[in-house]
Coordinates of C-alpha atoms and ligand atoms in Angstrom, one line a residue:
M27 CA -30.7 78.2 -26.5
R28 CA -33.1 78.2 -23.5
A29 CA -35.6 75.4 -23.2
R30 CA -39.1 76.3 -24.4
N31 CA -40.6 74.6 -21.4
N32 CA -39.2 75.9 -18.1
G33 CA -39.9 72.5 -16.6
N34 CA -43.2 73.6 -14.9
I35 CA -45.5 73.7 -17.8
K36 CA -48.3 71.1 -18.3
L37 CA -50.5 71.1 -21.4
V38 CA -54.0 69.6 -21.2
A39 CA -56.1 69.4 -24.3
G40 CA -59.8 69.1 -24.8
N41 CA -61.3 67.5 -27.9
S42 CA -61.8 70.7 -30.0
N43 CA -58.5 70.8 -31.8
R44 CA -56.2 67.9 -31.1
A45 CA -54.0 68.7 -34.1
L46 CA -53.2 72.2 -32.9
A47 CA -52.7 71.0 -29.3
E48 CA -50.2 68.4 -30.6
A49 CA -48.4 71.1 -32.6
I50 CA -48.2 73.4 -29.6
G51 CA -46.8 70.5 -27.6
A52 CA -44.2 69.9 -30.3
Y53 CA -43.2 73.6 -30.2
L54 CA -42.8 73.5 -26.4
E55 CA -41.1 70.1 -26.6
T56 CA -43.8 69.0 -24.1
P57 CA -46.1 66.0 -24.6
L58 CA -49.7 66.6 -23.8
T59 CA -50.6 65.5 -20.3
K60 CA -52.5 62.2 -20.3
A61 CA -56.2 62.9 -19.7
I62 CA -59.5 61.3 -20.4
V63 CA -62.1 63.7 -21.8
R64 CA -65.1 61.6 -22.7
R65 CA -68.9 61.4 -22.6
F66 CA -71.3 59.3 -20.5
A67 CA -74.2 57.7 -22.4
D68 CA -76.4 60.7 -21.8
M69 CA -73.6 63.0 -23.2
E70 CA -72.5 64.4 -19.9
V71 CA -68.8 65.2 -20.0
F72 CA -66.4 63.2 -17.9
V73 CA -62.8 64.2 -17.3
E74 CA -59.9 62.4 -15.5
I75 CA -56.4 63.9 -15.5
E76 CA -54.1 60.9 -15.5
E77 CA -50.9 62.6 -14.4
N78 CA -49.9 64.5 -11.3
V79 CA -50.4 68.3 -11.8
R80 CA -50.0 69.4 -8.1
G81 CA -48.1 72.8 -8.1
R82 CA -47.8 72.9 -11.9
D83 CA -48.4 75.7 -14.3
V84 CA -51.2 74.2 -16.4
F85 CA -52.4 75.4 -19.8
V86 CA -55.7 74.0 -21.0
L87 CA -55.9 74.0 -24.8
Q88 CA -59.5 74.3 -26.1
S89 CA -61.3 76.4 -28.7
T90 CA -65.0 76.8 -28.0
S91 CA -65.8 76.1 -31.6
F92 CA -68.5 73.8 -33.1
P93 CA -70.1 72.1 -31.2
A94 CA -69.6 75.2 -29.1
N95 CA -71.6 74.2 -26.0
D96 CA -69.9 70.8 -25.7
H97 CA -66.5 72.2 -26.1
L98 CA -67.2 75.0 -23.6
M99 CA -68.4 72.4 -21.1
E100 CA -65.3 70.3 -21.7
L101 CA -63.2 73.3 -20.9
L102 CA -65.0 74.1 -17.7
I103 CA -64.9 70.6 -16.4
I104 CA -61.2 70.2 -17.3
I105 CA -60.5 73.4 -15.3
D106 CA -62.5 72.1 -12.4
A107 CA -60.6 68.8 -12.4
L108 CA -57.3 70.7 -12.5
R109 CA -58.2 73.0 -9.6
R110 CA -59.3 70.1 -7.5
A111 CA -56.0 68.4 -8.4
S112 CA -54.0 71.4 -6.9
A113 CA -52.6 72.9 -10.1
S114 CA -50.8 76.1 -9.0
R115 CA -52.1 78.1 -11.9
I116 CA -54.5 77.3 -14.7
T117 CA -54.6 79.2 -18.0
A118 CA -57.5 78.7 -20.4
V119 CA -55.9 78.8 -23.8
M120 CA -58.7 79.5 -26.3
P121 CA -57.4 80.1 -29.8
Y122 CA -61.0 80.7 -30.8
F123 CA -63.3 82.2 -28.1
G124 CA -66.8 81.3 -29.2
Y125 CA -69.8 83.4 -28.0
A126 CA -67.6 86.5 -28.6
R127 CA -70.1 88.0 -31.1
Q128 CA -72.7 88.2 -28.3
D129 CA -70.9 91.0 -26.6
R130 CA -73.8 93.5 -26.1
K131 CA -77.5 93.6 -25.7
V132 CA -78.9 93.6 -29.3
G133 CA -82.4 94.4 -28.1
P134 CA -84.5 94.5 -24.9
R135 CA -84.5 91.2 -22.9
T136 CA -81.4 89.7 -24.7
P137 CA -78.3 88.4 -23.0
I138 CA -74.7 89.3 -23.1
S139 CA -73.5 85.8 -23.5
A140 CA -69.8 86.6 -24.0
K141 CA -69.8 88.0 -20.4
L142 CA -71.6 85.0 -19.1
V143 CA -69.1 82.7 -20.7
A144 CA -66.2 84.7 -19.3
N145 CA -67.8 84.4 -15.8
L146 CA -68.2 80.7 -16.2
I147 CA -64.5 80.2 -17.1
A148 CA -63.2 82.4 -14.2
H149 CA -65.6 80.7 -11.7
A150 CA -64.6 77.3 -12.9
G151 CA -61.1 78.1 -11.6
A152 CA -59.1 79.6 -14.5
N153 CA -56.5 82.1 -13.3
R154 CA -55.6 83.5 -16.7
V155 CA -56.9 83.5 -20.3
L156 CA -54.8 83.4 -23.5
T157 CA -56.7 83.9 -26.7
L158 CA -56.3 85.1 -30.3
D159 CA -57.9 87.9 -32.3
L160 CA -60.9 88.5 -30.0
H161 CA -63.9 89.7 -31.9
A162 CA -63.7 93.0 -30.0
G163 CA -60.7 93.9 -27.8
Q164 CA -62.9 95.1 -25.1
I165 CA -64.0 91.6 -24.4
Q166 CA -60.8 91.3 -22.4
G167 CA -62.6 93.4 -19.8
F168 CA -65.3 90.8 -19.4
F169 CA -62.7 88.7 -17.6
D170 CA -61.7 89.7 -14.1
I171 CA -58.5 87.7 -14.5
P172 CA -55.5 88.6 -16.7
T173 CA -56.2 88.1 -20.4
D174 CA -53.8 88.1 -23.2
N175 CA -55.1 88.6 -26.7
L176 CA -52.7 87.5 -29.4
Y177 CA -52.8 88.6 -33.0
A178 CA -52.5 86.4 -36.1
S179 CA -51.6 89.5 -38.2
P180 CA -47.8 89.0 -38.1
L181 CA -48.2 85.5 -39.6
M182 CA -50.6 87.0 -42.2
V183 CA -48.2 89.8 -43.0
R184 CA -45.3 87.4 -43.5
D185 CA -47.4 85.3 -45.9
I186 CA -48.7 88.4 -47.8
K187 CA -45.1 89.7 -48.2
E188 CA -44.0 86.4 -49.6
R189 CA -46.8 86.0 -52.1
F190 CA -47.8 89.4 -53.5
D191 CA -46.3 92.4 -55.2
L192 CA -47.1 94.9 -52.5
R193 CA -47.3 97.8 -54.9
S194 CA -50.7 96.8 -56.3
L195 CA -52.3 95.7 -53.1
T196 CA -55.3 97.3 -51.3
V197 CA -56.5 96.0 -47.9
V198 CA -60.2 96.0 -47.6
S199 CA -62.5 95.9 -44.5
P200 CA -65.7 94.0 -45.5
D201 CA -67.7 96.2 -43.1
V202 CA -67.4 99.4 -41.2
G203 CA -67.0 97.5 -37.9
G204 CA -63.8 95.9 -39.0
V205 CA -61.9 99.1 -40.1
A206 CA -59.5 99.2 -37.2
R207 CA -58.4 95.6 -37.8
A208 CA -57.9 96.1 -41.6
R209 CA -56.1 99.4 -41.1
G210 CA -53.7 97.7 -38.7
L211 CA -52.8 95.2 -41.4
A212 CA -52.7 97.8 -44.2
K213 CA -50.2 99.8 -42.1
R214 CA -47.9 96.8 -41.6
I215 CA -47.6 96.3 -45.4
D216 CA -47.8 100.0 -46.2
A217 CA -50.9 99.5 -48.4
P218 CA -53.9 101.7 -49.0
L219 CA -57.2 100.9 -47.3
A220 CA -60.7 100.5 -48.7
I221 CA -64.0 99.9 -46.8
I222 CA -67.2 98.3 -47.8
D223 CA -70.2 100.2 -46.5
K224 CA -73.3 98.0 -46.5
R225 CA -76.5 100.0 -46.5
R226 CA -80.2 99.2 -46.6
E227 CA -81.6 102.5 -48.1
R228 CA -85.2 101.5 -47.3
P229 CA -86.9 98.7 -45.4
N230 CA -87.5 95.6 -47.5
E231 CA -85.0 96.7 -50.1
S232 CA -81.8 94.7 -50.5
E233 CA -78.5 96.0 -49.1
V234 CA -76.4 98.2 -51.3
M235 CA -72.6 97.7 -51.2
N236 CA -70.7 100.9 -51.5
V237 CA -66.9 100.6 -51.8
I238 CA -65.1 103.6 -50.2
G239 CA -61.6 103.8 -51.7
E240 CA -59.9 103.0 -55.0
V241 CA -59.9 99.4 -56.0
T242 CA -59.8 99.5 -59.8
G243 CA -57.0 97.2 -61.1
Q244 CA -55.9 96.4 -57.6
T245 CA -55.4 93.0 -55.9
C246 CA -57.7 93.3 -52.9
I247 CA -57.1 91.6 -49.6
L248 CA -60.2 91.3 -47.4
V249 CA -59.4 91.2 -43.7
D250 CA -61.8 90.0 -41.0
D251 CA -61.8 88.1 -37.7
I252 CA -64.4 85.5 -38.4
V253 CA -65.8 83.8 -41.5
D254 CA -69.0 82.0 -40.5
S255 CA -71.7 81.5 -43.2
G256 CA -69.3 83.2 -45.7
G257 CA -72.0 85.7 -46.7
T258 CA -70.0 88.8 -45.7
L259 CA -67.0 87.5 -47.7
V260 CA -68.7 86.4 -50.8
N261 CA -70.8 89.6 -51.1
A262 CA -67.7 91.7 -50.5
A263 CA -65.7 89.8 -53.2
E264 CA -68.5 90.4 -55.7
A265 CA -68.8 94.1 -54.9
L266 CA -65.0 94.5 -55.3
I267 CA -64.9 92.7 -58.7
E268 CA -67.8 94.8 -59.8
K269 CA -65.9 97.9 -58.9
G270 CA -63.0 96.8 -61.1
A271 CA -60.7 94.9 -58.6
K272 CA -58.3 92.6 -60.4
D273 CA -58.4 89.7 -57.9
V274 CA -59.8 89.3 -54.4
Y275 CA -58.1 87.3 -51.6
A276 CA -59.1 87.1 -47.9
Y277 CA -57.1 86.7 -44.7
I278 CA -59.4 85.8 -41.8
S279 CA -58.3 84.5 -38.3
H280 CA -61.2 82.1 -37.4
G281 CA -62.7 79.7 -40.0
V282 CA -66.0 79.0 -38.3
L283 CA -67.4 78.0 -41.7
S284 CA -70.9 76.8 -40.7
G285 CA -73.4 75.1 -42.9
G286 CA -72.7 75.5 -46.6
A287 CA -70.0 78.1 -46.1
V288 CA -67.2 76.0 -47.7
A289 CA -69.3 75.3 -50.8
R290 CA -70.4 78.9 -51.0
I291 CA -66.8 80.2 -50.9
T292 CA -65.5 77.5 -53.3
A293 CA -68.1 78.6 -55.8
S294 CA -67.4 82.4 -55.3
K295 CA -65.2 84.9 -57.0
L296 CA -62.7 84.8 -54.2
K297 CA -59.3 83.7 -55.5
E298 CA -58.2 82.3 -52.1
L299 CA -59.3 82.3 -48.4
V300 CA -56.5 82.1 -45.9
I301 CA -57.5 81.1 -42.4
T302 CA -55.7 79.9 -39.3
D303 CA -56.0 76.6 -37.5
S304 CA -57.5 78.3 -34.4
I305 CA -60.5 76.1 -35.3
Q306 CA -59.6 72.6 -36.5
P307 CA -60.1 72.7 -40.3
T308 CA -62.6 70.1 -41.6
E309 CA -61.8 67.7 -44.4
A310 CA -63.9 70.0 -46.7
V311 CA -61.6 72.9 -45.9
R312 CA -58.5 70.8 -46.4
V313 CA -59.5 69.8 -50.0
A314 CA -61.2 73.1 -51.0
R315 CA -59.6 74.5 -54.2
N316 CA -59.3 78.0 -52.8
M317 CA -58.6 77.6 -49.1
R318 CA -55.3 77.6 -47.2
V319 CA -54.5 77.3 -43.5
L320 CA -51.7 79.0 -41.6
S321 CA -50.8 77.5 -38.3
V322 CA -50.8 79.6 -35.1
A323 CA -49.1 76.7 -33.1
S324 CA -45.7 78.4 -32.7
L325 CA -47.3 81.8 -31.9
I326 CA -49.4 80.2 -29.1
G327 CA -46.6 77.9 -28.0
E328 CA -44.2 80.9 -27.7
A329 CA -46.9 82.9 -25.7
I330 CA -47.4 80.0 -23.3
G331 CA -43.6 79.7 -22.7
R332 CA -43.3 83.4 -22.1
T333 CA -46.4 83.5 -19.8
S334 CA -44.9 80.6 -17.7
S335 CA -41.6 82.4 -17.4
E336 CA -43.2 85.7 -16.6
E337 CA -41.7 87.3 -19.8
S338 CA -43.4 89.9 -22.0
V339 CA -46.0 88.5 -24.4
S340 CA -46.8 91.9 -26.0
S341 CA -43.2 92.2 -27.3
L342 CA -44.1 89.3 -29.7
F343 CA -45.9 91.9 -31.7
D344 CA -43.4 94.8 -31.7
Ligands
R5P412 C1 -68.9 90.3 -37.8 O1 -68.9 91.3 -37.1 C2 -67.7 89.5 -38.0 O2 -66.5 90.3 -37.9 C3 -67.7 88.7 -39.3 O3 -67.8 89.7 -40.4 C4 -69.0 87.9 -39.4 O4 -69.1 87.1 -38.3 C5 -68.9 87.0 -40.7 O5 -70.1 86.2 -40.7 P1 -70.6 85.6 -42.1 O6 -69.4 84.8 -42.6 O7 -71.7 84.7 -41.6 O8 -71.1 86.6 -43.0

């Protein structure tokens, strides 16, 4: 069997998700490069790479998750340090790319922050980007450097096949914007698709949740890229149960889970929320009665190995 590290790979981790970084290192049989990533008293970020990286193929492991701005700044400064240390190639590995939801002007005089963040990463000195389940595929075009967008769906499909009777499953998109993503997963398990259509009929009236598709007596699997406040998910689960669904589960790539999201989901009608470790799960997530985490460590590790050896990454998803 070929070695997973071709001998040239270096892995440098920020502080956003050390557990995932260690697991990626274990997959690649490569210890994390010794580096100091710390704060000065005024909270400025300071970085020192403690090993020689001259001429090496360096992968910086950092999700721009909460606290998003600190973690983004760590990523930029690590990249700068590596560039000045003569790394031959630097890949920003962002299992979760924060700011992705700000991908268009939502009104006059508003920013496109996802584009700004992409510019910052490239200008800091990254030569490539490796990420997972981007909020919108087109965000790849915000980067003027090669960008690989991995998918957690094969992991989810494997888990679903192991746990459910596929004959009574319906995959559900919690909103119209997520239909392509949900349809992709439904196809892989040969299940029907339903869609939740949220509509505010008149101003100042609450939203009506219409379910398009048959869910009566079905086990429903909600599919989305991000769970943040949990509002979308909890409302969708309620609408499905109201329409006669037997049980509702959710498979969501990025567990942002801000504020009271964990408590909201724990208290909801959702049987189980399955997320990945693209964002480091908090203690509350780890002990929650209806949450489970699938690891993307081997998927990302494999993609890093293939990138370094100039092998196909897309064939991981054939
Ligand atoms: C929106 O377009 C995303 O795909 C998610 O549906 C959204 O970010 C979920 O947010 P929340 O959990 O706060 O409802």
